PDB file of C-alpha atoms in Angstrom:
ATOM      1  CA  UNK A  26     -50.492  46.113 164.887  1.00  0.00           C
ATOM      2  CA  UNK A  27     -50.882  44.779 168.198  1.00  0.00           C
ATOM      3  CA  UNK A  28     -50.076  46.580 171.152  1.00  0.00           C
ATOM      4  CA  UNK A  29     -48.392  45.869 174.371  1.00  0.00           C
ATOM      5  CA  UNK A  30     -48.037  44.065 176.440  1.00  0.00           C
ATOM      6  CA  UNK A  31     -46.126  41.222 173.980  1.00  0.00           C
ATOM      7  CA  UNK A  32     -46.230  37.606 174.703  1.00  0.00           C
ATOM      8  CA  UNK A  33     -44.170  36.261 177.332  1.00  0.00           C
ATOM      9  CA  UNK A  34     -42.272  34.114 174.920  1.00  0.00           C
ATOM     10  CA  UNK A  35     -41.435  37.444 172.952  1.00  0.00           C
ATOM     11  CA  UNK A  36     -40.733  38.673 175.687  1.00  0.00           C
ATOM     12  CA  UNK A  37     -38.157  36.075 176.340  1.00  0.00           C
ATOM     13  CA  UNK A  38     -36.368  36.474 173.093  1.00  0.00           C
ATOM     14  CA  UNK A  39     -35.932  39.977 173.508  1.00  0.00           C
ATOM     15  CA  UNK A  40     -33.858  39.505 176.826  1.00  0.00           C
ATOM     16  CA  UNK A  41     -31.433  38.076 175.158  1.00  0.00           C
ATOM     17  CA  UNK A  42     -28.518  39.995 173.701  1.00  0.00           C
ATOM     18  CA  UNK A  43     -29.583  39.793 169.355  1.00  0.00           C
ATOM     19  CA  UNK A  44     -28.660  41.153 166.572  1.00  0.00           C
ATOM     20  CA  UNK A  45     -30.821  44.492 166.070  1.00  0.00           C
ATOM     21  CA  UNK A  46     -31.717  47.469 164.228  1.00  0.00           C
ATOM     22  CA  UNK A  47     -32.928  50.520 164.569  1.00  0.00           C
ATOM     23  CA  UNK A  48     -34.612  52.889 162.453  1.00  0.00           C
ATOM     24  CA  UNK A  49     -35.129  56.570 162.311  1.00  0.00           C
ATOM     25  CA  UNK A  50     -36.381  59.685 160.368  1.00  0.00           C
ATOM     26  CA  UNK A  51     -34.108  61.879 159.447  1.00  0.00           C
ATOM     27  CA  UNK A  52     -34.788  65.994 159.200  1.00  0.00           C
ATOM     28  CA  UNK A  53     -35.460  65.760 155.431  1.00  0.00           C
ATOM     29  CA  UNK A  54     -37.745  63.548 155.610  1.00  0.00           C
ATOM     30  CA  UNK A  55     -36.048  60.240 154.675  1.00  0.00           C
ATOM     31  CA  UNK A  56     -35.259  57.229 156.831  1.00  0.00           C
ATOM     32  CA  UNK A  57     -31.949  55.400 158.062  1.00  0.00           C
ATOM     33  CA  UNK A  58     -30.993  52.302 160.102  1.00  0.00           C
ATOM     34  CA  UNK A  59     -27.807  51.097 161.875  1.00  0.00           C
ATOM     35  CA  UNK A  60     -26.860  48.154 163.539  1.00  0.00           C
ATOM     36  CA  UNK A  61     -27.468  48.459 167.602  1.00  0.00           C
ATOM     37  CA  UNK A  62     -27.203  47.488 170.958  1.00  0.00           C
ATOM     38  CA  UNK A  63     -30.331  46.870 173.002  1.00  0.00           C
ATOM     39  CA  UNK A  64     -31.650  46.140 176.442  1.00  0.00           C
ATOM     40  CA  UNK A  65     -35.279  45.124 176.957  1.00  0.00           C
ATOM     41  CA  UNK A  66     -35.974  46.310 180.592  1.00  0.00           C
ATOM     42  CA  UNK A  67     -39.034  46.100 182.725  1.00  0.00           C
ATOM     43  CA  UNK A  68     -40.795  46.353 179.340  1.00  0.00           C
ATOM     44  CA  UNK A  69     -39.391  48.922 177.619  1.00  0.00           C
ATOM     45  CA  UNK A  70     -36.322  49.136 175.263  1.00  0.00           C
ATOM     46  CA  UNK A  71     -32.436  50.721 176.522  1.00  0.00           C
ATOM     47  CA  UNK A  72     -30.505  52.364 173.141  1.00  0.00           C
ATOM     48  CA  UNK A  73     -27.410  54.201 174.528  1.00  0.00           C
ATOM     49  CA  UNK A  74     -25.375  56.524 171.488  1.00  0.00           C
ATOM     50  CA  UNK A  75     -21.606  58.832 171.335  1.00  0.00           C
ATOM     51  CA  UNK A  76     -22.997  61.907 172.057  1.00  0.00           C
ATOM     52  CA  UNK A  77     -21.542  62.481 168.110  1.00  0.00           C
ATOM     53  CA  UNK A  78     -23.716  60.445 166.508  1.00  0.00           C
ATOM     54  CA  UNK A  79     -26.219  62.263 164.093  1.00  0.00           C
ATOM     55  CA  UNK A  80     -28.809  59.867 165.499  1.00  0.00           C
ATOM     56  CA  UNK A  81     -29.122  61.832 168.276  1.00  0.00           C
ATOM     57  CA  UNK A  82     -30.185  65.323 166.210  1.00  0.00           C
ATOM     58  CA  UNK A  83     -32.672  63.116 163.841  1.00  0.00           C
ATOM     59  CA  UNK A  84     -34.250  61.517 167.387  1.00  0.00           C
ATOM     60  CA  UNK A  85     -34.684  65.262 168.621  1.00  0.00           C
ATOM     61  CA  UNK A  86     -36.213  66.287 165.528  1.00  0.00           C
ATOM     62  CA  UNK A  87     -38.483  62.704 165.391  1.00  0.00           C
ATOM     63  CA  UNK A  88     -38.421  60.953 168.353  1.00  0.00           C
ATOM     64  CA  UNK A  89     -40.643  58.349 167.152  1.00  0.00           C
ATOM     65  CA  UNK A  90     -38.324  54.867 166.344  1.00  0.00           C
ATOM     66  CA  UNK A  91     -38.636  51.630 164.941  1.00  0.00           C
ATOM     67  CA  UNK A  92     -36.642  48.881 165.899  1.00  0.00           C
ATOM     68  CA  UNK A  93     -36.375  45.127 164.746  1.00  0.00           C
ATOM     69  CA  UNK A  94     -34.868  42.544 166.480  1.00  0.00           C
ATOM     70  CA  UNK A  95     -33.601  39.506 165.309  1.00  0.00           C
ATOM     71  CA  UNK A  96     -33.959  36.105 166.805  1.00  0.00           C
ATOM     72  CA  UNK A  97     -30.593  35.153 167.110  1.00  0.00           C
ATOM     73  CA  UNK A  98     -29.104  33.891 164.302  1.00  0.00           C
ATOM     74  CA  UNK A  99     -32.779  32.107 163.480  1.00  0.00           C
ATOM     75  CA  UNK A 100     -32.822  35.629 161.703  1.00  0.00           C
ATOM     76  CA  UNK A 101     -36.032  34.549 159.828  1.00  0.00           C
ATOM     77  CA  UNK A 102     -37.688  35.071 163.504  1.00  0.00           C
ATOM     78  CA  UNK A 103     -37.813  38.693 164.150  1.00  0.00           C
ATOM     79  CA  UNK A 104     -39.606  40.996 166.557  1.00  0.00           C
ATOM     80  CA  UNK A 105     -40.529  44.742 165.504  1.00  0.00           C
ATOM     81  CA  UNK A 106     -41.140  47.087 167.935  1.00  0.00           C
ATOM     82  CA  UNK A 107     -42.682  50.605 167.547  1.00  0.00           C
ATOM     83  CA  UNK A 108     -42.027  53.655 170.235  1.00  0.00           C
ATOM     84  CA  UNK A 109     -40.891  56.736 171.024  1.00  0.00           C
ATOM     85  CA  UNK A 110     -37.526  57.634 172.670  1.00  0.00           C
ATOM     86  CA  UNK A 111     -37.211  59.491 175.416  1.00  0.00           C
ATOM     87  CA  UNK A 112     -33.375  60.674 175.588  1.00  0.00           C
ATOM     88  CA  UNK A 113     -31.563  61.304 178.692  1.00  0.00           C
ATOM     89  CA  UNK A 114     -27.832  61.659 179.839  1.00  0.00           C
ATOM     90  CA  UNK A 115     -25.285  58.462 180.797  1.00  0.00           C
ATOM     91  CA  UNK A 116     -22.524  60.655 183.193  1.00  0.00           C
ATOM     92  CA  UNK A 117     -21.636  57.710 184.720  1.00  0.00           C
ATOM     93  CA  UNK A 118     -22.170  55.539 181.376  1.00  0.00           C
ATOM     94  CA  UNK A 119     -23.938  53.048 183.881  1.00  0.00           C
ATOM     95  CA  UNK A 120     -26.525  52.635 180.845  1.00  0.00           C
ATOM     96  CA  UNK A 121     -23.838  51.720 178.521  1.00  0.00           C
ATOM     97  CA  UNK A 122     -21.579  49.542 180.614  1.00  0.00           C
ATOM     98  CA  UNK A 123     -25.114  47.359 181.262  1.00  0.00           C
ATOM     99  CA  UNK A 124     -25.555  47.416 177.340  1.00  0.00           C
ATOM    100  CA  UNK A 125     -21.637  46.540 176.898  1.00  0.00           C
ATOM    101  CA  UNK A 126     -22.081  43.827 180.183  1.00  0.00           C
ATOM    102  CA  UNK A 127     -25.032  41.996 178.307  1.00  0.00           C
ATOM    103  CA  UNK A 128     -23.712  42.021 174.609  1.00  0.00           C
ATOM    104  CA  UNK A 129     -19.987  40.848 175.615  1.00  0.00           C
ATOM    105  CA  UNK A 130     -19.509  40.023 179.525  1.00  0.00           C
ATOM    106  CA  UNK A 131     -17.336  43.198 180.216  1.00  0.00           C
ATOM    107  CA  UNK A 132     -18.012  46.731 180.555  1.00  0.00           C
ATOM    108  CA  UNK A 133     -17.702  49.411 177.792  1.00  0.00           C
ATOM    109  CA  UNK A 134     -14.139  49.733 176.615  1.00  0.00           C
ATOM    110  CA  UNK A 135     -14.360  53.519 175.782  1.00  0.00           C
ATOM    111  CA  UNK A 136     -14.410  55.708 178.602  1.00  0.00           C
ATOM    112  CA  UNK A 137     -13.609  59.229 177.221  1.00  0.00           C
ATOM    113  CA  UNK A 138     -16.713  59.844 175.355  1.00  0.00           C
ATOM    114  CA  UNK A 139     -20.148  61.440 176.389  1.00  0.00           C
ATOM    115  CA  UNK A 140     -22.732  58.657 176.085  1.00  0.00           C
ATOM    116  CA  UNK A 141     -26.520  59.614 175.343  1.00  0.00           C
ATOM    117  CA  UNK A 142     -29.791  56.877 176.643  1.00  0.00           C
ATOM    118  CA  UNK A 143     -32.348  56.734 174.802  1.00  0.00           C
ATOM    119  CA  UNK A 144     -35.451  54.924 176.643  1.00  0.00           C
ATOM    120  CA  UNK A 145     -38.319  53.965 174.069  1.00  0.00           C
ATOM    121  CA  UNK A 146     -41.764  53.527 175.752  1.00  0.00           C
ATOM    122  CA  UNK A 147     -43.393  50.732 173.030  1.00  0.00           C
ATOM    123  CA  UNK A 148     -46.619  51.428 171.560  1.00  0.00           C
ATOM    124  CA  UNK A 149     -47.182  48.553 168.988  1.00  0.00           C
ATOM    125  CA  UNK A 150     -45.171  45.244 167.442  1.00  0.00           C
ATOM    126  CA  UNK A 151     -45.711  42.875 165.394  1.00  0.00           C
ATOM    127  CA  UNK A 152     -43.395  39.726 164.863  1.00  0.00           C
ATOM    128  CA  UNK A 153     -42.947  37.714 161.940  1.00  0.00           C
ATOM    129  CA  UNK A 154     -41.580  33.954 161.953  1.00  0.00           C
ATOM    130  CA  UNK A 155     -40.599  32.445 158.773  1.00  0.00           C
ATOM    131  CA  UNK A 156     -42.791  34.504 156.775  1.00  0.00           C
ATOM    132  CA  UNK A 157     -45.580  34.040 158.414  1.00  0.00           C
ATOM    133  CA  UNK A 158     -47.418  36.448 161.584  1.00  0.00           C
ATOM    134  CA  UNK A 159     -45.399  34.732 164.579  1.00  0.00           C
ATOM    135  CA  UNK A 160     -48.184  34.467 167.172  1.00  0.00           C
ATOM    136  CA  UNK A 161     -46.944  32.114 170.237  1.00  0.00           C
TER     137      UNK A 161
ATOM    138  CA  UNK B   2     -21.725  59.708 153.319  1.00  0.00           C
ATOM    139  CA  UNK B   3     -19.748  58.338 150.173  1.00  0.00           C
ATOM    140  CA  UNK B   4     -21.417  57.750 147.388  1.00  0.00           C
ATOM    141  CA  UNK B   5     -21.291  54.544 144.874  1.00  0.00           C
ATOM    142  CA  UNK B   6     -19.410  52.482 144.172  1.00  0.00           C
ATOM    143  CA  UNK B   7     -19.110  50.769 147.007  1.00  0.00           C
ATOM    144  CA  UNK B   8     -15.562  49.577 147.753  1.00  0.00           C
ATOM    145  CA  UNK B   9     -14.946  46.079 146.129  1.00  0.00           C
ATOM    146  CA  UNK B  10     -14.338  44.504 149.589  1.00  0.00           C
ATOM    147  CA  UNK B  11     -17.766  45.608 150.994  1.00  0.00           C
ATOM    148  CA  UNK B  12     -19.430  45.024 147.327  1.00  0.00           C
ATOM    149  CA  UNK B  13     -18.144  41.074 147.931  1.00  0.00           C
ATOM    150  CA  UNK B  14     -20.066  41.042 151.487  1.00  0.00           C
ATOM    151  CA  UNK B  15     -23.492  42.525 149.746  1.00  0.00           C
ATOM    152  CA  UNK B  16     -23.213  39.594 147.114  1.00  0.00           C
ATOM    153  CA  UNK B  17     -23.929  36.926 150.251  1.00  0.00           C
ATOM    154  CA  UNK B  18     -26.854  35.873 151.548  1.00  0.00           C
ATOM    155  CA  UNK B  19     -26.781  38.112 154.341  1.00  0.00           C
ATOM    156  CA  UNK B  20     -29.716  39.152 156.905  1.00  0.00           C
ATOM    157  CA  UNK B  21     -30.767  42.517 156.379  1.00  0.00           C
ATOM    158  CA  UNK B  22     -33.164  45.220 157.708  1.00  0.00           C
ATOM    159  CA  UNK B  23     -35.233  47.820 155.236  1.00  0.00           C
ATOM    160  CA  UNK B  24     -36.284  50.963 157.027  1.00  0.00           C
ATOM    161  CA  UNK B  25     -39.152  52.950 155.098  1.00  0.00           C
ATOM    162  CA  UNK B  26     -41.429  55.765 156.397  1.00  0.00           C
ATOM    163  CA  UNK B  27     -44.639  55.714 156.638  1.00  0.00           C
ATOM    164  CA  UNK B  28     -47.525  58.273 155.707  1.00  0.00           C
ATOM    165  CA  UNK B  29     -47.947  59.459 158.926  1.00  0.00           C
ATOM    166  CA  UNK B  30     -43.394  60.323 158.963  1.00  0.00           C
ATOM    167  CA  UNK B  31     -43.124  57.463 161.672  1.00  0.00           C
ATOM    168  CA  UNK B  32     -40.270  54.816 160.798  1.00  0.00           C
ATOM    169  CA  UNK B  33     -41.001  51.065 159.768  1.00  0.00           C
ATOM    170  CA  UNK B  34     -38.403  48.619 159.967  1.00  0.00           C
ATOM    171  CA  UNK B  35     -38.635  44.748 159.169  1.00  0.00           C
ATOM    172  CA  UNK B  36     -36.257  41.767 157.994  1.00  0.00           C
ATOM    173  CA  UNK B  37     -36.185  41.464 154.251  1.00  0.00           C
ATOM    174  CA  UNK B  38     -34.587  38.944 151.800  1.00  0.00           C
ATOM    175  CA  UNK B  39     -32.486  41.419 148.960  1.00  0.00           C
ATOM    176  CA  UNK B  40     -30.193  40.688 146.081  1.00  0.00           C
ATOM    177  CA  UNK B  41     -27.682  42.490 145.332  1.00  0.00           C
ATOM    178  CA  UNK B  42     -27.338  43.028 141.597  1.00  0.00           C
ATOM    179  CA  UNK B  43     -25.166  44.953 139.340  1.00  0.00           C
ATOM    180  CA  UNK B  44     -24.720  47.919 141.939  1.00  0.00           C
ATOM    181  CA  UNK B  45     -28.332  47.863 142.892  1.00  0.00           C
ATOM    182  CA  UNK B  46     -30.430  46.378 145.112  1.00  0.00           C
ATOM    183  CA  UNK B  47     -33.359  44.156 144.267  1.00  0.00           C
ATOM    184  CA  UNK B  48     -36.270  43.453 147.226  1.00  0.00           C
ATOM    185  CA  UNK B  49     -39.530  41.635 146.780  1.00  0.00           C
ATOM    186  CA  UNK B  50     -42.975  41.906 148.255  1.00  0.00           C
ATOM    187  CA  UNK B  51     -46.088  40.109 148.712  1.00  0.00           C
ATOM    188  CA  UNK B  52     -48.658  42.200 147.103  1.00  0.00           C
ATOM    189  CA  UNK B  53     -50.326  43.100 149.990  1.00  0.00           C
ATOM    190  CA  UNK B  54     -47.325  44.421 151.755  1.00  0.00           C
ATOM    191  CA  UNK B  55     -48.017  47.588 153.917  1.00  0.00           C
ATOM    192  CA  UNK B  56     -44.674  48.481 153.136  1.00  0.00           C
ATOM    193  CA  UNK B  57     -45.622  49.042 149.351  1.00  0.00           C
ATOM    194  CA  UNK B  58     -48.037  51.740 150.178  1.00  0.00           C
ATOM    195  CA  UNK B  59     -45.394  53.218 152.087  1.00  0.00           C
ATOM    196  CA  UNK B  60     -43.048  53.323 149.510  1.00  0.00           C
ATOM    197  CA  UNK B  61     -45.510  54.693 147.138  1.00  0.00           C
ATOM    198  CA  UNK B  62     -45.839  57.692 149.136  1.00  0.00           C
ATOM    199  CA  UNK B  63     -42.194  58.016 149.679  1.00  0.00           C
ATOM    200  CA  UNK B  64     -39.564  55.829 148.024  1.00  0.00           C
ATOM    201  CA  UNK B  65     -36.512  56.637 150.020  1.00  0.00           C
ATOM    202  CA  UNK B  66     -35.655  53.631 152.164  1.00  0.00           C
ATOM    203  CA  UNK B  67     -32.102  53.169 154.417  1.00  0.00           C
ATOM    204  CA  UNK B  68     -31.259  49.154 154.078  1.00  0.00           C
ATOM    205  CA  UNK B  69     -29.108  48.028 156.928  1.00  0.00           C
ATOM    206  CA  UNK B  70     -27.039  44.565 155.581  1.00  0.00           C
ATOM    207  CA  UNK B  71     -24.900  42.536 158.498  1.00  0.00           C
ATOM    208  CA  UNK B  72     -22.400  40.707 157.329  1.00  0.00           C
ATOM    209  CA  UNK B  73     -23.763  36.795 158.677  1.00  0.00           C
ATOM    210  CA  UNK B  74     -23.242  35.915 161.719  1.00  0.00           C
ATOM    211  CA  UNK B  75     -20.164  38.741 162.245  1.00  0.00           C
ATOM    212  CA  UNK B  76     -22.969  41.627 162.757  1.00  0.00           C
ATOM    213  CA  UNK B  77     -20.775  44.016 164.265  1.00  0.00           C
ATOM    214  CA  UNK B  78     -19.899  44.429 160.481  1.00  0.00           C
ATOM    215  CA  UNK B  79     -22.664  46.027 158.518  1.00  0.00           C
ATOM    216  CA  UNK B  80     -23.394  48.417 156.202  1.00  0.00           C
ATOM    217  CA  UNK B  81     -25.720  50.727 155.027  1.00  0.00           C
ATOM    218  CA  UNK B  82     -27.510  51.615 151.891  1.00  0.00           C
ATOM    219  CA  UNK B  83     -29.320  55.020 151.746  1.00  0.00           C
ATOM    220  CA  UNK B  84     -31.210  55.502 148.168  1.00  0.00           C
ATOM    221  CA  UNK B  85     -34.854  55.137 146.537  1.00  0.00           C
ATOM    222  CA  UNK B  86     -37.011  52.294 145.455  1.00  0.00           C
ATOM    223  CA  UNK B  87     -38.403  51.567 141.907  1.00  0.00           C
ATOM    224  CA  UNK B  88     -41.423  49.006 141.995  1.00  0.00           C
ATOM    225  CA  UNK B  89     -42.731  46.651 139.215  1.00  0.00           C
ATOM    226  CA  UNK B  90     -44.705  43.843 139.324  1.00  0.00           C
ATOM    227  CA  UNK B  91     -43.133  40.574 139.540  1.00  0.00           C
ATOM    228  CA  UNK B  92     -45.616  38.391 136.853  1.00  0.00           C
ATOM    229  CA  UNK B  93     -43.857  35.417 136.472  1.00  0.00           C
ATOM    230  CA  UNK B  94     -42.475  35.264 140.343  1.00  0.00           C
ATOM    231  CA  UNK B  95     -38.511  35.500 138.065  1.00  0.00           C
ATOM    232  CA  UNK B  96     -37.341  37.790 141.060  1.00  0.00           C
ATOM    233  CA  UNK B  97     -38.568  36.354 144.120  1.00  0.00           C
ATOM    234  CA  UNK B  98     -37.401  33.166 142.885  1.00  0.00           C
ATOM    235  CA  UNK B  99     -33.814  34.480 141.737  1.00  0.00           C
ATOM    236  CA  UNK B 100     -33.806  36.042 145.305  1.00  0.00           C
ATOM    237  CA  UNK B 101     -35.174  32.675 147.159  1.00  0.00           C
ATOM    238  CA  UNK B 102     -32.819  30.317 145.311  1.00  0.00           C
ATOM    239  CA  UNK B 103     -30.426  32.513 146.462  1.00  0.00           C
ATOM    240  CA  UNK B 104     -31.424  32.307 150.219  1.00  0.00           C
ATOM    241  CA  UNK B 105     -32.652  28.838 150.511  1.00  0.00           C
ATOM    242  CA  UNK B 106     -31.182  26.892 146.986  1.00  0.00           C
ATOM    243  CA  UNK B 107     -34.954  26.850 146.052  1.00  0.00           C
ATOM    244  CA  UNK B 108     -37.723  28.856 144.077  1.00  0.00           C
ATOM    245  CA  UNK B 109     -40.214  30.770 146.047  1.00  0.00           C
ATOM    246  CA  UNK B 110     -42.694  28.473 147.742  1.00  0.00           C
ATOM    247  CA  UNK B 111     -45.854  29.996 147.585  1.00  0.00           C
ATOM    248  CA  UNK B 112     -46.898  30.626 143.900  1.00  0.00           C
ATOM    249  CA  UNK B 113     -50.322  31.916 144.148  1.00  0.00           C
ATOM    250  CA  UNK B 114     -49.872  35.315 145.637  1.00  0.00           C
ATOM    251  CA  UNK B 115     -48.748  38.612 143.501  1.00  0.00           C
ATOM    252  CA  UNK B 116     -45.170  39.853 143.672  1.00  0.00           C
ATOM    253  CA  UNK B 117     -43.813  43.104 143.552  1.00  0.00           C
ATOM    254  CA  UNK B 118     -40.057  43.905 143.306  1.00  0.00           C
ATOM    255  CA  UNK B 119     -38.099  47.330 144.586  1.00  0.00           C
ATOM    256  CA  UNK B 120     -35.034  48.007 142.648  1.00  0.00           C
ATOM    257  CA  UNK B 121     -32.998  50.620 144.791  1.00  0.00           C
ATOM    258  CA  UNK B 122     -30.593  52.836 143.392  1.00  0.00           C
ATOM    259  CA  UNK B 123     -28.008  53.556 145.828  1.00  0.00           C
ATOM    260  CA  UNK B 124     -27.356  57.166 146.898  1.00  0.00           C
ATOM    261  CA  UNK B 125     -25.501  57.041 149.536  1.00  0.00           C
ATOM    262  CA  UNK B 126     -23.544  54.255 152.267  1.00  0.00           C
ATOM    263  CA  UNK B 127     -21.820  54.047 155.561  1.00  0.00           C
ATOM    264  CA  UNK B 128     -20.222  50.808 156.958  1.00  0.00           C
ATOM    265  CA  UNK B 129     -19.227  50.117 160.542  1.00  0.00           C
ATOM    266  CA  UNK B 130     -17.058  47.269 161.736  1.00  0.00           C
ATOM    267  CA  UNK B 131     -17.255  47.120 165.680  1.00  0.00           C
ATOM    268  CA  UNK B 132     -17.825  50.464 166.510  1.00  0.00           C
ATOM    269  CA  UNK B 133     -15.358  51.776 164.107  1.00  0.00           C
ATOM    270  CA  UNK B 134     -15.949  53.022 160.362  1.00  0.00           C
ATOM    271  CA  UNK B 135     -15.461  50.252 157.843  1.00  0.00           C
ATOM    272  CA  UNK B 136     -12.965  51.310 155.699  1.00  0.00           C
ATOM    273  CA  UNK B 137     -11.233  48.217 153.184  1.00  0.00           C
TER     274      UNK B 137
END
């Protein structure tokens, strides 16, 4: 798998706000994906969680993450990225209005809940367009 | 987690032609996530691989794989399949095709490369409809 820096017109497509998902290890050894928000920023990728979510507790145990990204809704374009996550606080959930702001033009509705970041530093991708290696 | 049977309503979503995300793990425990055609059949679900798929080797060496499914272009519905992987080959290309037909109205394209299929037995599911639980 290649690593980073990705192509600028990868690049592009991840700035905008797509369809994604994101993949973890759980304790026991298994793996598990949910739908998520993303922000690519300055190269690396923004995930913000409820400070409930069991994501959280399988990301301390494994903080190594997978997350694909699809094109759009030209889903058979899609962008996998490989990292770590770094997780950190949102007090202020600045992270998660940003997320919120770029997915649907307003801040985050919910303002009661903690909010956990989690910052993944990328280490390799690979993207795949139509079946086929998607090299620009 | 429930378990299976999925409720009819979300059962009717998993029949479409829907974009969806397999998450497996890899030998070394890291996550791997990618795009995948599936079919969903009879309360399973039915993937398809070329035959030189990394992804088989992963599953090989651990068959438990988390399938995320949105529901077309309305991705803030999806839902998740947690459960384990069965491979056989695929001689006569009869499930890539069923699966292709029912993604593009055509058998699969390329006819001189080896198929494998993954029938996965669901264990477990979650769905979430904009930030809430999916519950028909």
């Amino acid at each position: 798998m290649p690593k980073p820096p990705l192509p600028d017109e990868l690049q592009q497509v991840l700035a905008n706000p797509n369809p994604s998902i994101i993949g973890t290890v759980r304790p026991d050894g298994s793996p598990n994906t949910v739908a998520t928000w993303y922000l690519w920023e300055d190269g690396r990728v923004l995930v913000n969680m409820d400070e409930g979510r069991k994501r959280l507790e399988y990301l301390r145990h494994e903080p190594r993450v997978s997350l694909t990204v699809l094109d759009g809704d030209r889903w058979y374009r899609h962008i996998t990225l490989h990292g770590r996550a770094t997780l950190e606080d949102d007090p202020n959930l600045e992270d998660i209005d940003r997320i919120a702001t770029h997915y649907t033009g307003r801040p985050y509705s919910q303002r009661d809940r903690g909010r956990v970041s989690g910052w993944i530093e990328v280490e390799s991708w690979y993207a795949w367009n139509g079946g086929q290696p998607w090299s620009p």
